[in-house]
Coordinates of C-alpha atoms in Angstrom, one line a residue:
Chain A
X1 CA -18.9 24.6 -67.4
X2 CA -17.1 23.1 -70.3
X3 CA -14.2 21.2 -68.6
X4 CA -13.4 17.6 -69.3
X5 CA -15.4 14.8 -67.7
X6 CA -13.0 13.0 -65.3
X7 CA -13.4 9.3 -65.5
X8 CA -11.7 7.5 -62.6
X9 CA -11.5 3.8 -63.0
X10 CA -9.6 0.7 -61.9
X11 CA -8.7 -2.0 -64.5
X12 CA -9.7 -4.5 -61.8
X13 CA -13.2 -3.2 -61.5
X14 CA -15.9 -4.8 -63.7
X15 CA -18.2 -1.9 -63.2
X16 CA -15.4 0.3 -64.6
X17 CA -15.3 -2.0 -67.7
X18 CA -19.1 -1.5 -68.2
X19 CA -18.8 2.3 -67.7
X20 CA -15.9 2.4 -70.2
X21 CA -18.3 1.3 -72.9
X22 CA -20.7 4.3 -72.2
X23 CA -18.7 7.3 -71.0
X24 CA -17.4 8.6 -74.3
X25 CA -20.7 8.4 -76.1
X26 CA -22.4 10.2 -73.2
X27 CA -19.7 12.9 -73.2
X28 CA -20.0 13.3 -77.0
X29 CA -23.7 14.0 -76.7
X30 CA -22.9 17.0 -74.5
X31 CA -19.8 18.0 -76.4
X32 CA -17.4 17.3 -73.6
X33 CA -14.1 15.5 -73.5
X34 CA -13.3 12.7 -71.2
X35 CA -10.1 12.5 -69.2
X36 CA -9.5 8.8 -68.4
X37 CA -7.7 8.2 -65.1
X38 CA -6.8 4.8 -63.9
X39 CA -6.3 4.5 -60.1
X40 CA -5.6 1.7 -57.6
X41 CA -9.0 1.7 -55.8
X42 CA -7.8 -0.7 -53.2
X43 CA -6.0 2.2 -51.6
X44 CA -9.4 3.8 -50.9
X45 CA -10.8 0.5 -49.6
X46 CA -8.4 0.8 -46.8
X47 CA -10.2 3.9 -45.6
X48 CA -13.8 2.7 -46.1
X49 CA -13.3 -0.9 -45.0
X50 CA -14.6 -2.2 -48.3
X51 CA -13.4 -5.5 -49.7
X52 CA -13.3 -6.7 -53.2
X53 CA -16.9 -7.7 -54.2
X54 CA -16.1 -11.3 -54.9
X55 CA -14.7 -11.7 -51.4
X56 CA -17.8 -10.2 -49.8
X57 CA -20.4 -12.6 -48.5
X58 CA -23.8 -12.5 -50.3
X59 CA -22.8 -9.4 -52.4
X60 CA -20.1 -11.4 -54.2
X61 CA -22.6 -14.0 -55.6
X62 CA -25.0 -11.2 -56.6
X63 CA -22.2 -9.3 -58.4
X64 CA -21.1 -12.3 -60.4
X65 CA -24.6 -12.8 -61.6
X66 CA -25.0 -9.1 -62.2
X67 CA -21.9 -8.8 -64.4
X68 CA -23.1 -11.6 -66.6
X69 CA -26.5 -9.9 -66.9
X70 CA -25.1 -6.5 -67.6
X71 CA -22.9 -7.8 -70.3
X72 CA -25.8 -9.6 -71.9
X73 CA -28.0 -6.5 -71.7
X74 CA -25.2 -4.3 -73.1
X75 CA -24.3 -6.9 -75.7
X76 CA -20.6 -6.8 -74.9
X77 CA -18.2 -9.7 -74.1
X78 CA -17.8 -10.9 -70.6
X79 CA -15.8 -13.5 -68.7
X80 CA -14.9 -13.5 -65.0
X81 CA -11.1 -13.5 -65.4
X82 CA -8.8 -15.6 -63.4
X83 CA -7.0 -14.3 -61.4
X84 CA -9.6 -11.7 -60.1
X85 CA -9.2 -9.2 -58.6
X86 CA -5.7 -8.1 -59.6
X87 CA -3.4 -5.3 -58.7
X88 CA -3.5 -3.5 -62.0
X89 CA -0.2 -1.7 -61.6
X90 CA 1.3 -2.6 -65.0
X91 CA -1.6 -1.4 -67.2
X92 CA -2.2 1.6 -65.1
X93 CA 1.4 2.7 -65.3
X94 CA 1.6 2.0 -69.0
X95 CA -1.5 4.1 -69.4
X96 CA 0.0 7.2 -67.9
X97 CA 3.3 6.7 -69.7
X98 CA 1.3 6.6 -73.0
X99 CA -1.1 9.4 -72.0
X100 CA 1.8 11.9 -71.5
X101 CA 2.7 11.4 -75.2
X102 CA -0.7 10.8 -76.7
X103 CA -4.0 10.7 -74.7
X104 CA -5.9 9.1 -77.6
X105 CA -3.4 6.3 -77.8
X106 CA -3.6 5.8 -74.0
X107 CA -7.4 5.6 -74.2
X108 CA -7.2 3.0 -77.0
X109 CA -4.8 1.1 -74.9
X110 CA -7.2 1.2 -71.9
X111 CA -10.0 -0.2 -74.1
X112 CA -7.7 -2.9 -75.3
X113 CA -6.7 -3.9 -71.8
X114 CA -10.3 -3.9 -70.6
X115 CA -11.3 -6.1 -73.6
X116 CA -8.3 -8.5 -73.0
X117 CA -9.1 -8.9 -69.3
X118 CA -12.9 -9.1 -69.3
X119 CA -13.4 -10.4 -72.8
X120 CA -10.7 -13.0 -73.0
X121 CA -9.6 -13.5 -69.4
X122 CA -6.0 -12.5 -70.1
X123 CA -4.0 -11.5 -67.0
X124 CA -3.3 -7.9 -67.6
X125 CA -1.4 -7.5 -64.3
X126 CA 1.5 -9.1 -66.1
X127 CA 3.9 -6.6 -67.7
X128 CA 4.6 -9.0 -70.7
X129 CA 0.9 -9.2 -71.4
X130 CA 0.6 -5.4 -71.3
X131 CA 3.5 -5.1 -73.7
X132 CA 1.8 -7.6 -76.1
X133 CA -1.4 -5.6 -75.9
X134 CA 0.4 -2.4 -76.7
X135 CA 2.2 -3.8 -79.7
X136 CA -0.6 -3.4 -82.3
X137 CA -0.8 0.3 -81.2
X138 CA 2.8 0.6 -82.5
X139 CA 4.3 0.8 -79.0
X140 CA 7.7 -0.6 -78.6
X141 CA 7.5 -3.4 -76.0
X142 CA 10.9 -3.1 -74.6
X143 CA 10.4 0.7 -74.2
X144 CA 7.1 0.1 -72.4
X145 CA 8.6 -2.6 -70.1
X146 CA 11.4 -0.2 -69.1
X147 CA 9.0 2.8 -68.7
X148 CA 6.7 1.1 -66.2
X149 CA 9.7 0.3 -64.0
X150 CA 10.7 4.0 -63.8
X151 CA 10.2 5.7 -60.4
X152 CA 8.6 8.7 -62.2
X153 CA 5.8 6.6 -63.7
X154 CA 5.3 4.7 -60.4
X155 CA 5.1 8.0 -58.6
X156 CA 2.6 9.3 -61.1
X157 CA 0.1 6.5 -60.5
X158 CA 0.5 6.8 -56.8
X159 CA -0.1 10.6 -57.0
X160 CA -3.2 10.2 -59.2
X161 CA -4.6 7.7 -56.7
X162 CA -3.8 9.9 -53.7
X163 CA -5.4 12.9 -55.5
X164 CA -8.5 10.9 -56.3
X165 CA -8.9 9.7 -52.7
X166 CA -8.4 13.3 -51.5
X167 CA -11.2 14.3 -53.8
X168 CA -13.5 11.7 -52.3
X169 CA -13.1 8.8 -54.7
X170 CA -14.0 5.6 -52.7
X171 CA -15.1 3.2 -55.5
X172 CA -14.8 2.7 -59.2
X173 CA -15.9 4.0 -61.6
X174 CA -16.1 7.5 -60.2
X175 CA -16.9 10.4 -62.4
X176 CA -16.5 14.2 -61.8
X177 CA -18.2 16.9 -63.9
X178 CA -17.0 20.3 -62.9
X179 CA -16.2 18.8 -59.5
X180 CA -19.6 17.2 -59.0
X181 CA -19.1 13.6 -58.0
X182 CA -21.0 10.6 -59.5
X183 CA -20.2 7.1 -58.3
X184 CA -20.9 3.9 -60.2
X185 CA -21.8 2.7 -63.7
X186 CA -25.5 3.0 -62.8
X187 CA -25.3 6.8 -62.8
X188 CA -25.0 7.5 -66.5
X189 CA -28.7 8.6 -66.5
X190 CA -27.9 11.2 -63.7
X191 CA -24.8 12.5 -65.5
X192 CA -26.9 12.9 -68.6
X193 CA -29.6 14.8 -66.7
X194 CA -26.9 16.9 -64.8
X195 CA -25.4 18.0 -68.1
X196 CA -28.8 18.6 -69.7
X197 CA -29.9 20.9 -66.9
X198 CA -26.4 22.4 -66.3
X199 CA -26.2 21.4 -62.7
X200 CA -28.6 21.4 -59.8
Chain B
X1 CA -44.2 -15.0 -65.4
X2 CA -47.0 -12.9 -63.8
X3 CA -46.1 -13.2 -60.1
X4 CA -45.9 -10.1 -57.9
X5 CA -42.8 -8.0 -57.9
X6 CA -41.3 -8.4 -54.4
X7 CA -40.1 -5.1 -53.0
X8 CA -37.8 -5.6 -50.0
X9 CA -37.1 -2.4 -48.1
X10 CA -36.0 -1.0 -44.8
X11 CA -37.7 2.2 -43.5
X12 CA -34.2 3.3 -42.4
X13 CA -32.8 3.2 -45.9
X14 CA -33.0 6.4 -47.9
X15 CA -32.5 4.5 -51.2
X16 CA -35.6 2.5 -50.2
X17 CA -37.5 5.8 -49.8
X18 CA -36.4 6.8 -53.4
X19 CA -37.4 3.4 -54.8
X20 CA -40.8 3.5 -53.0
X21 CA -41.6 6.5 -55.3
X22 CA -41.0 4.5 -58.4
X23 CA -41.8 0.8 -57.9
X24 CA -45.6 0.9 -58.2
X25 CA -45.6 2.9 -61.4
X26 CA -43.0 0.7 -62.9
X27 CA -45.0 -2.4 -62.0
X28 CA -48.2 -0.9 -63.4
X29 CA -46.6 -0.4 -66.8
X30 CA -46.0 -4.1 -66.9
X31 CA -49.3 -5.1 -65.3
X32 CA -47.7 -6.6 -62.2
X33 CA -48.6 -6.2 -58.6
X34 CA -46.0 -5.2 -56.0
X35 CA -45.6 -7.1 -52.7
X36 CA -44.1 -4.6 -50.2
X37 CA -41.9 -6.3 -47.6
X38 CA -40.1 -4.3 -44.9
X39 CA -37.1 -6.0 -43.4
X40 CA -34.4 -5.2 -40.9
X41 CA -31.5 -4.9 -43.3
X42 CA -29.0 -4.5 -40.4
X43 CA -29.3 -8.3 -39.9
X44 CA -27.8 -8.8 -43.4
X45 CA -25.0 -6.2 -42.7
X46 CA -23.8 -8.6 -40.0
X47 CA -23.0 -11.1 -42.7
X48 CA -21.5 -8.8 -45.3
X49 CA -19.6 -6.6 -42.9
X50 CA -21.4 -3.5 -44.2
X51 CA -22.0 -0.5 -41.9
X52 CA -24.7 2.2 -42.2
X53 CA -23.7 4.6 -45.0
X54 CA -23.4 7.6 -42.8
X55 CA -20.9 5.8 -40.6
X56 CA -18.7 4.8 -43.5
X57 CA -15.7 7.0 -44.2
X58 CA -15.9 8.9 -47.6
X59 CA -19.0 7.0 -48.7
X60 CA -21.1 8.6 -46.0
X61 CA -20.3 12.2 -47.2
X62 CA -21.1 11.2 -50.8
X63 CA -24.3 9.5 -49.8
X64 CA -25.6 12.6 -47.9
X65 CA -24.9 14.7 -51.0
X66 CA -26.4 12.1 -53.3
X67 CA -29.7 11.9 -51.3
X68 CA -30.2 15.6 -51.6
X69 CA -29.4 15.5 -55.3
X70 CA -31.8 12.5 -55.9
X71 CA -34.6 14.2 -54.1
X72 CA -34.1 17.3 -56.1
X73 CA -34.0 15.4 -59.4
X74 CA -37.1 13.4 -58.5
X75 CA -38.8 16.5 -57.1
X76 CA -39.7 14.8 -53.8
X77 CA -39.2 16.1 -50.2
X78 CA -36.0 15.3 -48.4
X79 CA -34.5 15.8 -45.1
X80 CA -31.7 13.8 -43.3
X81 CA -33.7 12.8 -40.3
X82 CA -32.4 12.9 -36.7
X83 CA -31.8 10.2 -35.4
X84 CA -30.5 8.3 -38.4
X85 CA -30.2 5.4 -38.9
X86 CA -32.9 3.9 -36.8
X87 CA -34.0 0.4 -35.9
X88 CA -37.4 0.6 -37.7
X89 CA -39.0 -2.2 -35.7
X90 CA -42.2 -0.3 -34.8
X91 CA -43.3 0.7 -38.4
X92 CA -42.2 -2.6 -39.8
X93 CA -44.2 -4.6 -37.3
X94 CA -47.2 -2.2 -37.8
X95 CA -46.9 -2.8 -41.5
X96 CA -47.2 -6.6 -41.3
X97 CA -50.1 -6.3 -38.8
X98 CA -51.9 -4.0 -41.2
X99 CA -50.9 -6.1 -44.3
X100 CA -52.6 -9.2 -42.9
X101 CA -55.9 -7.4 -42.8
X102 CA -55.5 -5.1 -45.9
X103 CA -52.4 -4.9 -48.1
X104 CA -53.5 -1.7 -49.7
X105 CA -53.8 0.0 -46.3
X106 CA -50.4 -1.3 -45.3
X107 CA -48.8 0.1 -48.4
X108 CA -50.5 3.5 -47.7
X109 CA -49.1 3.3 -44.2
X110 CA -45.6 2.6 -45.5
X111 CA -45.8 5.6 -47.8
X112 CA -47.0 7.7 -44.9
X113 CA -44.1 6.5 -42.7
X114 CA -41.5 7.1 -45.4
X115 CA -42.9 10.6 -45.9
X116 CA -42.9 11.4 -42.2
X117 CA -39.3 10.2 -41.7
X118 CA -37.6 11.6 -44.8
X119 CA -40.0 14.4 -45.5
X120 CA -40.5 15.8 -42.1
X121 CA -37.8 14.1 -40.0
X122 CA -40.3 12.6 -37.6
X123 CA -38.8 9.7 -35.6
X124 CA -40.8 6.7 -36.9
X125 CA -38.9 4.3 -34.6
X126 CA -41.2 5.5 -31.8
X127 CA -44.4 3.5 -31.4
X128 CA -46.4 6.6 -30.5
X129 CA -45.3 8.3 -33.7
X130 CA -46.3 5.2 -35.7
X131 CA -49.8 5.2 -34.0
X132 CA -50.2 8.9 -34.9
X133 CA -49.3 8.2 -38.5
X134 CA -51.8 5.4 -38.7
X135 CA -54.7 7.4 -37.2
X136 CA -55.7 9.2 -40.5
X137 CA -55.9 5.7 -42.1
X138 CA -58.7 4.9 -39.6
X139 CA -56.4 2.6 -37.5
X140 CA -57.1 2.5 -33.8
X141 CA -53.9 3.7 -32.1
X142 CA -54.4 1.6 -28.9
X143 CA -55.0 -1.5 -31.0
X144 CA -51.8 -0.8 -33.1
X145 CA -49.7 -0.2 -30.0
X146 CA -50.9 -3.5 -28.5
X147 CA -50.4 -5.4 -31.8
X148 CA -46.8 -4.4 -32.4
X149 CA -45.9 -5.8 -28.9
X150 CA -47.4 -9.2 -29.8
X151 CA -44.9 -12.1 -30.1
X152 CA -46.6 -13.2 -33.3
X153 CA -46.0 -9.9 -35.0
X154 CA -42.4 -9.7 -33.7
X155 CA -41.8 -13.2 -35.0
X156 CA -43.3 -12.3 -38.4
X157 CA -40.9 -9.5 -39.0
X158 CA -38.0 -11.7 -37.9
X159 CA -39.1 -14.4 -40.3
X160 CA -39.5 -12.1 -43.2
X161 CA -36.0 -10.8 -42.6
X162 CA -34.5 -14.2 -42.2
X163 CA -36.3 -15.4 -45.4
X164 CA -35.0 -12.3 -47.3
X165 CA -31.4 -13.0 -46.2
X166 CA -31.7 -16.7 -47.1
X167 CA -32.7 -15.5 -50.6
X168 CA -29.6 -13.3 -50.9
X169 CA -30.9 -9.9 -49.8
X170 CA -27.9 -8.0 -48.5
X171 CA -29.0 -4.4 -49.0
X172 CA -32.1 -2.2 -49.5
X173 CA -34.0 -1.8 -51.6
X174 CA -33.8 -5.3 -53.1
X175 CA -36.3 -6.5 -55.7
X176 CA -37.2 -9.9 -57.0
X177 CA -39.1 -10.6 -60.2
X178 CA -39.8 -14.3 -60.6
X179 CA -36.8 -14.9 -58.3
X180 CA -34.5 -12.7 -60.4
X181 CA -32.7 -10.4 -58.0
X182 CA -32.1 -6.6 -58.5
X183 CA -30.3 -4.5 -55.9
X184 CA -30.7 -0.8 -55.5
X185 CA -32.9 2.1 -56.5
X186 CA -30.6 2.6 -59.5
X187 CA -31.8 -0.6 -61.2
X188 CA -35.3 0.5 -62.2
X189 CA -34.1 0.7 -65.8
X190 CA -32.9 -2.9 -65.7
X191 CA -36.1 -4.1 -64.1
X192 CA -38.0 -2.3 -66.9
X193 CA -35.8 -4.0 -69.5
X194 CA -36.1 -7.4 -67.8
X195 CA -39.9 -7.2 -67.9
X196 CA -39.9 -5.9 -71.5
X197 CA -37.8 -8.8 -72.8
X198 CA -39.3 -11.3 -70.4
X199 CA -36.1 -12.3 -68.8
X200 CA -32.6 -12.9 -70.1

């Protein structure tokens, strides 16, 4: 019962952004590592019939208000970026390319991308923006831009997404602890409790 | 800022059942009353495109597991009733009929109906079951069965549901505090915080 906490997220999911600010501290309290795993959650929406929140009547208006409120309560930056939602292929592919070399650097990149998108409204679906964001992490921009076009990296993101869906991931964030599933940024309390009691 | 906490719920919503075990204690801590308001949330689903959880691919399986887990963590009874979901017209109409005479008795009835459905799997969509449940509360069964057929009571439930939807209620439970909306049984922490800080 000491495996990594698996943190599935989509860069285009505000609730993933909020969870990204909590998951590592929560894991630290229980002496667990976190494996960050970006996926394209839209692929799961095709199975569930879900639509992006901002395109869903009633729920969209609530969500926009809720994101502002959550950011305020958590005291973290927030802006509803334009465009939103995005197909976050570029940052997700860049993440896996970095992760294969240095998981810590990949996580730092993920935080940077989240902050750029939801803090400053920068369009992280653009490869050039992703390269800019990676530069301060001593990543060569040209190398990154070439890497995220490689069939292997594209296949990697597709495989991670397919595996996630096969495991039951239908929304983001979605967290597994020893294969126990937890959906949503609201379930940090339950994850805490689960780890405290060591399961059921 | 001392109005009642408005607790919108649907008897056919497991997350409403879970919230019903928490809302009064939470309100007590902040010296607030709770106005319980059953609605037919399916009417909102027509606008959002949502389907009952158990009929939604992937999400349905997760929800069934999650309900068991929540009940275990909260140490309250749980069974997935059959049939599920139901159109909870009978208990919702009985609730408003009782509430007009005695809100405390109506709330007790709501707790009894929730316990019968999710604790024992009794089909509370049946008027005769509703009359049986109300009997220990000193409610005349014949009078109740006649009341829930009255056009006024039917209209009352319809109006409460329409008003809720007009206010943005798209799921259950849905809670308002001084018109601030909170969706879901997972948001008790936020309601607590909201009441502590007195708003934003």
